[in-house]
Short mmCIF file of C-alpha atoms and ligand atoms in Angstrom, two decimals:
data_model
loop_
_atom_site.label_atom_id
_atom_site.label_comp_id
_atom_site.label_asym_id
_atom_site.label_seq_id
_atom_site.Cartn_x
_atom_site.Cartn_y
_atom_site.Cartn_z
CA UNK Z 47 86.52 116.19 82.92
CA UNK Z 48 87.19 112.63 83.98
CA UNK Z 49 84.03 110.58 83.73
CA UNK Z 50 85.33 107.44 84.84
CA UNK Z 51 83.68 105.65 87.62
CA UNK Z 52 85.32 105.67 91.06
CA UNK Z 53 86.50 102.47 92.40
CA UNK Z 54 87.52 102.08 96.01
CA UNK Z 55 88.81 98.92 97.90
CA UNK Z 56 91.16 98.29 100.98
CA UNK Z 57 93.14 95.65 102.52
CA UNK Z 58 94.42 95.13 106.02
CA UNK Z 59 98.24 95.08 106.75
CA UNK Z 60 97.73 92.16 109.20
CA UNK Z 61 99.51 88.69 108.67
CA UNK Z 62 100.62 87.85 105.25
CA UNK Z 63 98.78 88.51 102.13
CA UNK Z 64 97.50 85.35 100.65
CA UNK Z 65 96.00 83.81 97.46
CA UNK Z 66 92.67 84.52 98.48
CA UNK Z 67 93.51 88.32 98.97
CA UNK Z 68 94.87 88.15 95.51
CA UNK Z 69 92.30 86.18 93.65
CA UNK Z 70 89.25 87.76 95.49
CA UNK Z 71 90.61 91.39 95.46
CA UNK Z 72 94.00 92.61 94.38
CA UNK Z 73 94.16 90.85 91.00
CA UNK Z 74 90.83 92.48 90.14
CA UNK Z 75 91.99 95.78 91.22
CA UNK Z 76 95.00 95.42 88.79
CA UNK Z 77 93.02 93.83 85.94
CA UNK Z 78 90.42 96.92 86.03
CA UNK Z 79 92.77 99.67 86.44
CA UNK Z 80 92.43 101.17 83.14
CA UNK Z 81 88.70 101.40 83.15
CA UNK Z 82 88.26 103.39 86.44
CA UNK Z 83 89.49 106.30 88.58
CA UNK Z 84 90.99 103.90 91.39
CA UNK Z 85 91.67 104.35 95.01
CA UNK Z 86 93.16 101.76 96.89
CA UNK Z 87 93.85 101.95 100.75
CA UNK Z 88 95.98 99.96 103.15
CA UNK Z 89 93.59 100.10 106.23
CA UNK Z 90 95.99 100.10 109.15
CA UNK Z 91 93.39 101.58 111.38
CA UNK Z 92 91.27 98.50 110.76
CA UNK Z 93 94.24 96.37 111.61
CA UNK Z 94 94.32 97.47 115.35
CA UNK Z 95 90.86 96.03 116.04
CA UNK Z 96 93.08 92.93 116.72
CA UNK Z 97 96.15 93.45 118.92
CA UNK Z 98 99.20 94.45 116.78
CA UNK Z 99 102.76 94.80 117.71
CA UNK Z 100 103.31 98.61 116.92
CA UNK Z 101 106.69 98.30 115.27
CA UNK Z 102 105.66 95.41 113.26
CA UNK Z 103 102.42 97.15 112.01
CA UNK Z 104 104.49 100.01 110.71
CA UNK Z 105 106.71 97.48 108.92
CA UNK Z 106 103.86 95.47 107.62
CA UNK Z 107 101.93 98.39 106.31
CA UNK Z 108 105.02 99.65 104.25
CA UNK Z 109 105.64 96.05 103.07
CA UNK Z 110 101.99 95.75 101.87
CA UNK Z 111 102.43 98.77 99.87
CA UNK Z 112 105.48 97.18 98.18
CA UNK Z 113 103.54 94.05 97.59
CA UNK Z 114 100.51 95.73 96.15
CA UNK Z 115 102.80 97.77 93.58
CA UNK Z 116 104.55 94.40 92.81
CA UNK Z 117 101.42 92.94 92.11
CA UNK Z 118 100.54 95.47 89.40
CA UNK Z 119 98.98 98.26 91.17
CA UNK Z 120 100.28 101.15 88.87
CA UNK Z 121 100.86 104.58 90.32
CA UNK Z 122 100.06 106.18 87.16
CA UNK Z 123 96.64 104.55 87.02
CA UNK Z 124 95.78 104.22 90.84
CA UNK Z 125 96.00 106.29 93.96
CA UNK Z 126 97.39 104.05 96.84
CA UNK Z 127 97.44 105.55 100.46
CA UNK Z 128 97.48 104.58 104.02
CA UNK Z 129 94.14 105.02 106.02
CA UNK Z 130 95.53 106.51 109.14
CA UNK Z 131 97.04 109.61 107.26
CA UNK Z 132 93.67 110.82 106.68
CA UNK Z 133 91.86 111.72 109.85
CA UNK Z 134 88.45 112.23 108.05
CA UNK Z 135 88.15 108.34 108.03
CA UNK Z 136 87.53 108.05 111.70
CA UNK Z 137 85.85 111.42 111.98
CA UNK Z 138 83.26 110.45 109.43
CA UNK Z 139 82.82 107.02 111.19
CA UNK Z 140 81.72 108.58 114.22
CA UNK Z 141 78.97 110.44 112.28
CA UNK Z 142 77.95 107.25 110.61
CA UNK Z 143 78.11 105.42 114.11
CA UNK Z 144 75.26 107.82 115.22
CA UNK Z 145 73.24 106.85 112.30
CA UNK Z 146 73.74 102.90 112.44
CA UNK Z 147 71.17 101.17 114.63
CA UNK Z 148 72.67 98.61 117.15
CA UNK Z 149 70.30 95.94 115.60
CA UNK Z 150 71.94 96.39 112.18
CA UNK Z 151 75.44 96.30 113.44
CA UNK Z 152 74.91 93.23 115.65
CA UNK Z 153 73.91 91.33 112.44
CA UNK Z 154 77.51 91.58 111.23
CA UNK Z 155 78.81 88.17 110.77
CA UNK Z 156 82.54 89.21 110.59
CA UNK Z 157 82.30 90.43 114.21
CA UNK Z 158 81.11 87.36 115.42
CA UNK Z 159 83.78 85.18 113.63
CA UNK Z 160 86.42 87.57 114.80
CA UNK Z 161 85.35 87.70 118.44
CA UNK Z 162 85.08 83.82 118.36
CA UNK Z 163 88.74 83.84 117.18
CA UNK Z 164 89.89 86.60 119.65
CA UNK Z 165 87.84 85.89 122.74
CA UNK Z 166 90.31 87.82 125.06
CA UNK Z 167 90.07 91.08 122.76
CA UNK Z 168 86.31 91.69 122.06
CA UNK Z 169 86.81 95.48 121.88
CA UNK Z 170 84.48 98.40 120.69
CA UNK Z 171 86.48 98.88 117.53
CA UNK Z 172 86.04 95.31 116.44
CA UNK Z 173 82.45 95.82 116.90
CA UNK Z 174 82.54 99.19 115.24
CA UNK Z 175 84.77 97.95 112.30
CA UNK Z 176 81.80 98.18 109.66
CA UNK Z 177 81.43 101.95 110.30
CA UNK Z 178 84.96 102.61 109.67
CA UNK Z 179 84.68 100.78 106.48
CA UNK Z 180 81.61 102.73 105.39
CA UNK Z 181 83.35 105.84 106.14
CA UNK Z 182 86.23 104.61 103.95
CA UNK Z 183 84.08 104.31 101.17
CA UNK Z 184 81.74 107.16 101.48
CA UNK Z 185 84.26 109.80 101.86
CA UNK Z 186 85.33 109.23 98.17
CA UNK Z 187 81.90 109.33 96.22
CA UNK Z 188 82.59 105.91 95.15
CA UNK Z 189 80.68 104.02 92.41
CA UNK Z 190 82.20 100.40 92.86
CA UNK Z 191 83.96 98.51 95.43
CA UNK Z 192 85.85 95.41 94.28
CA UNK Z 193 85.99 92.72 97.11
CA UNK Z 194 85.70 89.01 97.91
CA UNK Z 195 82.08 87.88 98.82
CA UNK Z 196 83.21 87.88 102.64
CA UNK Z 197 82.73 91.66 102.44
CA UNK Z 198 79.34 91.92 100.72
CA UNK Z 199 77.42 92.35 104.12
CA UNK Z 200 79.57 95.46 105.06
CA UNK Z 201 78.66 97.03 101.82
CA UNK Z 202 75.20 96.57 102.21
CA UNK Z 203 75.60 98.36 105.66
CA UNK Z 204 77.37 101.03 103.77
CA UNK Z 205 74.68 101.50 101.38
CA UNK Z 206 72.23 101.31 104.00
CA UNK Z 207 73.70 104.27 106.30
CA UNK Z 208 74.47 106.19 103.29
CA UNK Z 209 70.81 106.21 101.92
CA UNK Z 210 69.48 106.90 105.57
CA UNK Z 211 71.84 109.93 105.94
CA UNK Z 212 70.83 111.30 102.50
CA UNK Z 213 67.20 110.74 103.18
CA UNK Z 214 67.48 112.36 106.97
CA UNK Z 215 69.89 115.14 106.29
CA UNK Z 216 70.10 115.95 102.47
CA UNK Z 217 72.12 114.52 99.54
CA UNK Z 218 75.57 113.67 100.70
CA UNK Z 219 76.99 110.52 99.72
CA UNK Z 220 77.01 108.48 96.41
CA UNK Z 221 75.46 105.03 97.00
CA UNK Z 222 78.24 102.39 96.26
CA UNK Z 223 77.77 98.90 94.67
CA UNK Z 224 79.84 95.87 95.55
CA UNK Z 225 81.86 94.59 92.68
CA UNK Z 226 82.24 90.78 93.42
CA UNK Z 227 83.51 88.63 90.59
CA UNK Z 228 82.45 85.02 90.49
CA UNK Z 229 85.96 83.49 90.11
CA UNK Z 230 88.01 84.04 93.19
CA UNK Z 231 85.57 85.61 95.20
CA UNK Z 232 85.97 82.88 98.14
CA UNK Z 233 89.05 81.04 98.17
CA UNK Z 234 88.93 78.24 100.91
CA UNK Z 235 91.70 76.99 103.29
CA UNK Z 236 93.85 74.43 101.79
CA UNK Z 237 93.94 72.39 104.92
CA UNK Z 238 90.10 72.94 105.72
CA UNK Z 239 88.25 73.70 102.64
CA UNK Z 240 85.00 74.41 104.69
CA UNK Z 241 86.81 77.74 106.10
CA UNK Z 242 87.77 80.89 104.10
CA UNK Z 243 91.46 81.21 103.49
CA UNK Z 244 92.43 83.80 105.94
CA UNK Z 245 95.46 85.73 107.30
CA UNK Z 246 95.07 84.80 110.88
CA UNK Z 247 94.55 80.99 110.57
CA UNK Z 248 97.21 79.26 112.14
CA UNK Z 249 97.50 75.87 110.28
CA UNK Z 250 101.00 75.61 108.47
CA UNK Z 251 99.27 74.33 105.12
CA UNK Z 252 96.28 76.57 105.28
CA UNK Z 253 97.15 79.43 102.89
CA UNK Z 254 99.52 80.10 100.02
CA UNK Z 255 101.21 83.37 100.75
CA UNK Z 256 102.27 85.64 97.85
CA UNK Z 257 105.86 85.55 99.04
CA UNK Z 258 106.00 81.81 99.36
CA UNK Z 259 108.87 79.94 97.54
CA UNK Z 260 108.18 77.58 95.06
CA UNK Z 261 109.20 74.58 97.16
CA UNK Z 262 106.76 75.65 99.89
CA UNK Z 263 103.98 76.03 97.39
CA UNK Z 264 104.48 72.50 95.93
CA UNK Z 265 104.53 71.17 99.31
CA UNK Z 266 101.24 73.02 100.64
CA UNK Z 267 99.42 72.05 97.52
CA UNK Z 268 100.43 68.33 97.59
CA UNK Z 269 99.08 68.47 101.33
CA UNK Z 270 95.89 70.17 100.31
CA UNK Z 271 92.94 68.22 101.33
CA UNK Z 272 91.10 66.24 98.74
CA UNK Z 273 88.88 63.22 99.05
CA UNK Z 274 88.73 59.56 98.08
CA UNK Z 275 87.17 60.04 94.89
CA UNK Z 276 89.64 60.09 92.10
CA UNK Z 277 87.72 61.81 89.31
CA UNK Z 278 88.52 65.54 88.89
CA UNK Z 279 85.61 67.35 88.31
CA UNK Z 280 83.89 70.57 89.49
CA UNK Z 281 81.41 69.43 92.09
CA UNK Z 282 80.73 71.86 95.07
CA UNK Z 283 79.99 68.85 97.30
CA UNK Z 284 83.57 67.90 97.19
CA UNK Z 285 84.71 71.00 98.69
CA UNK Z 286 88.58 70.33 98.76
CA UNK Z 287 89.01 69.37 95.05
CA UNK Z 288 86.41 72.19 94.19
CA UNK Z 289 88.45 74.69 95.76
CA UNK Z 290 91.64 73.69 94.08
CA UNK Z 291 89.89 73.35 90.71
CA UNK Z 292 88.50 76.94 91.14
CA UNK Z 293 91.78 78.29 91.87
CA UNK Z 294 93.19 76.43 88.59
CA UNK Z 295 90.38 77.89 86.72
CA UNK Z 296 91.05 81.53 87.65
CA UNK Z 297 94.90 81.33 87.11
CA UNK Z 298 94.49 79.26 83.76
CA UNK Z 299 91.61 81.39 82.45
CA UNK Z 300 90.30 77.98 80.82
CA UNK Z 301 86.81 77.03 81.11
CA UNK Z 302 85.46 74.19 83.44
CA UNK Z 303 84.99 71.78 80.59
CA UNK Z 304 88.20 72.02 79.04
CA UNK Z 305 89.86 71.65 82.46
CA UNK Z 306 87.77 68.53 83.39
CA UNK Z 307 88.98 67.15 79.88
CA UNK Z 308 92.58 68.08 80.70
CA UNK Z 309 92.57 66.02 83.81
CA UNK Z 310 90.21 63.21 82.82
CA UNK Z 311 91.51 59.92 84.05
CA UNK Z 312 94.61 61.53 85.62
CA UNK Z 313 95.12 61.33 89.23
CA UNK Z 314 95.41 64.09 91.92
CA UNK Z 315 99.05 63.95 91.71
CA UNK Z 316 99.06 65.34 88.11
CA UNK Z 317 96.22 67.71 88.78
CA UNK Z 318 98.23 69.20 91.88
CA UNK Z 319 101.62 69.41 89.98
CA UNK Z 320 99.73 71.39 87.30
CA UNK Z 321 98.22 73.63 89.90
CA UNK Z 322 101.41 74.11 91.86
CA UNK Z 323 103.01 75.10 88.51
CA UNK Z 324 100.71 77.82 87.63
CA UNK Z 325 100.59 79.21 91.11
CA UNK Z 326 104.27 79.31 90.84
CA UNK Z 327 104.29 80.97 87.55
CA UNK Z 328 101.94 83.53 88.56
CA UNK Z 329 103.65 84.65 91.63
CA UNK Z 330 107.08 84.42 90.36
CA UNK Z 331 106.96 88.10 88.69
CA UNK Z 332 105.52 89.48 91.60
CA UNK Z 333 107.96 88.14 93.98
CA UNK Z 334 110.91 89.45 91.50
CA UNK Z 335 109.42 92.99 91.51
CA UNK Z 336 108.61 92.85 95.28
CA UNK Z 337 112.46 92.16 95.82
CA UNK Z 338 113.36 95.06 93.42
CA UNK Z 339 111.04 97.50 95.13
CA UNK Z 340 111.89 96.30 98.55
CA UNK Z 341 115.34 98.07 97.78
CA UNK Z 342 113.83 101.51 97.09
CA UNK Z 343 111.87 102.37 100.02
CA UNK Z 344 111.94 106.03 98.87
CA UNK Z 345 110.16 105.40 95.68
CA UNK Z 346 107.20 103.50 97.75
CA UNK Z 347 107.21 106.43 100.24
CA UNK Z 348 106.75 108.77 97.12
CA UNK Z 349 103.77 106.68 95.78
CA UNK Z 350 102.06 106.88 98.99
CA UNK Z 351 102.47 110.52 99.28
CA UNK Z 352 101.24 111.18 95.89
CA UNK Z 353 98.24 108.95 96.49
CA UNK Z 354 97.53 110.83 99.76
CA UNK Z 355 97.92 114.41 98.06
CA UNK Z 356 95.46 113.43 95.38
CA UNK Z 357 92.82 111.85 97.36
CA UNK Z 358 92.72 114.13 100.52
CA UNK Z 359 90.72 116.95 99.02
CA UNK Z 360 87.82 114.47 98.16
CA UNK Z 361 87.81 113.35 101.76
CA UNK Z 362 87.81 116.77 103.09
CA UNK Z 363 84.99 118.03 100.88
CA UNK Z 364 82.69 114.97 101.58
CA UNK Z 365 83.35 115.21 105.50
CA UNK Z 366 82.89 118.77 105.49
CA UNK Z 367 79.44 118.45 103.67
CA UNK Z 368 78.29 115.75 106.15
CA UNK Z 369 79.50 117.87 109.02
CA UNK Z 370 77.42 120.80 107.83
CA UNK Z 371 74.43 118.71 106.96
CA UNK Z 372 74.21 117.27 110.35
CA UNK Z 373 74.65 120.49 112.16
CA UNK Z 374 78.22 120.15 113.50
CA UNK Z 375 80.18 123.45 113.62
P1 TYM L 65 91.10 92.16 104.30
O1 TYM L 65 92.52 92.61 104.22
O2 TYM L 65 90.72 90.90 105.24
O3 TYM L 65 90.77 91.33 102.93
C1 TYM L 65 91.30 92.23 101.62
C2 TYM L 65 90.56 91.73 100.53
O4 TYM L 65 90.71 90.27 100.27
C3 TYM L 65 89.53 89.55 100.18
N1 TYM L 65 89.59 88.16 100.81
C4 TYM L 65 89.29 87.19 99.92
N2 TYM L 65 88.76 86.88 98.75
C5 TYM L 65 88.63 85.75 98.40
N3 TYM L 65 88.85 84.59 99.26
C6 TYM L 65 89.46 84.60 100.39
N4 TYM L 65 89.70 83.64 101.26
C7 TYM L 65 89.70 86.08 100.85
N5 TYM L 65 90.06 86.52 102.04
C8 TYM L 65 89.90 87.86 101.91
C9 TYM L 65 88.49 90.50 101.06
O5 TYM L 65 87.26 90.20 100.56
C10 TYM L 65 88.98 91.85 100.76
O6 TYM L 65 88.44 92.24 99.54
N6 TYM L 65 87.20 94.89 105.56
C11 TYM L 65 88.14 94.84 104.47
C12 TYM L 65 89.20 95.83 104.30
C13 TYM L 65 88.40 97.09 104.11
C14 TYM L 65 87.76 97.70 102.98
C15 TYM L 65 87.34 98.95 103.19
C16 TYM L 65 87.49 97.11 101.74
C17 TYM L 65 88.50 98.24 105.03
N7 TYM L 65 87.83 99.30 104.53
C18 TYM L 65 86.60 99.65 102.20
C19 TYM L 65 86.79 97.84 100.92
C20 TYM L 65 86.36 99.03 101.10
C21 TYM L 65 88.92 93.42 104.58
O7 TYM L 65 88.39 92.30 104.99
O8 TYM L 65 90.28 93.28 104.22
#
C-alpha cells in the first residue's frame, strides 16, 4: 500500500504564469515530487470568476499544462488534471457552501482585493471561490497543500469547514495542512514592491513571466524599483531591494550572509546583472522544454487524461460519502 502523504495544489489558467507562481508554488511542487503522492490541478473553474474569453481560456488551460510539465511536473510521479473535468468539485462546493457561515466567507481578503480590481464584475462565484477551493482539496483526502502565503486564509477556511462537517455529520474529510515555505512565499511586484506579484497587474515591468525572453528579463530587472541607499543588505524596510534579494536567495540557494558579502561595496548595477543572469539560467531549460512539448499536444492530452483517470475514483468516493452523510439521495 502507498503510505506517502497526499499533496494537492492548484493554479489558475489566467494571465501568464510568473516568477511568484513559480517560486511560491510550482518549484516546490516539483522539488517535493518524490516524497509525496501528488495531485496538481489546473483550476479553470476558478478562472471564470473573472471574465474570460472562452476560446482563450481553453488555449490557456492547455498551455498551462504544457508549462507545468516543462517546469518539471513529472507525470510518472504526479497526477495533473483539469478541474472542470470532474463535476464532483462544484457538487461538493455546494454541500460545503451550506456549511460555511456568511461571516466566515466575508472575512476572505482575496475577495475584497479582487472585487476592488474588478468593480464591474463582483459576481457570486468570486465570493464563493473559497468554497470551490475547499472542495478541490477535501475531495482527495489531502495531507498537505503547498501554496504561496496569500492562500493561507483559504486553507484555514477549508480546515474549519472540514472539521465542522466531520463534527456535525460524521467523519468524512481529512484535515489538510498548508505547506508554505519561507523562501518565495510572497514575491512582490518589481514595479511596486508593496503589492504581490500578480497575473492581473497591468504594469509592463510588474512581473517576470516564465516565458519572457532574456532581453525582456534584463530590462525588467534593470527597471525594478530599488531605493537611494546603495548598500545591498536584507532589510525588510527597504521593500524593493529586499524583494530582489529574496528572489536571488531562492534561486542561488546561498545564505543571506554570503549574498551580502558577495555584493558588499558593489552597486545595484552589479547585483541586478547577477540577478537577471540567475533568472535567465533558471528559466532557460523550462522555456526549451516548453517549446518541445508545445509541438506534441497529443502527449499533453494523454498526461491530462491519465491524471484524470487516476484521481477521479478518489473524488467520487469522498463525494458520495459526504452526500450520504448529509442525507442527499
Ligand atoms: P493562483 O493561480 O492565483 O496562484 C497559484 C499559486 O501561486 C502562488 N502565488 C504566489 N506565490 C508567491 N508570490 C506571489 N506573488 C504569488 N502569486 C501567486 C499562490 O499562492 C498559489 O499557490 N486559489 C489558488 C488556486 C487554487 C488552489 C486550490 C490552490 C484553487 N484550488 C486548491 C491550492 C489548493 C490560487 O490563488 O491560484
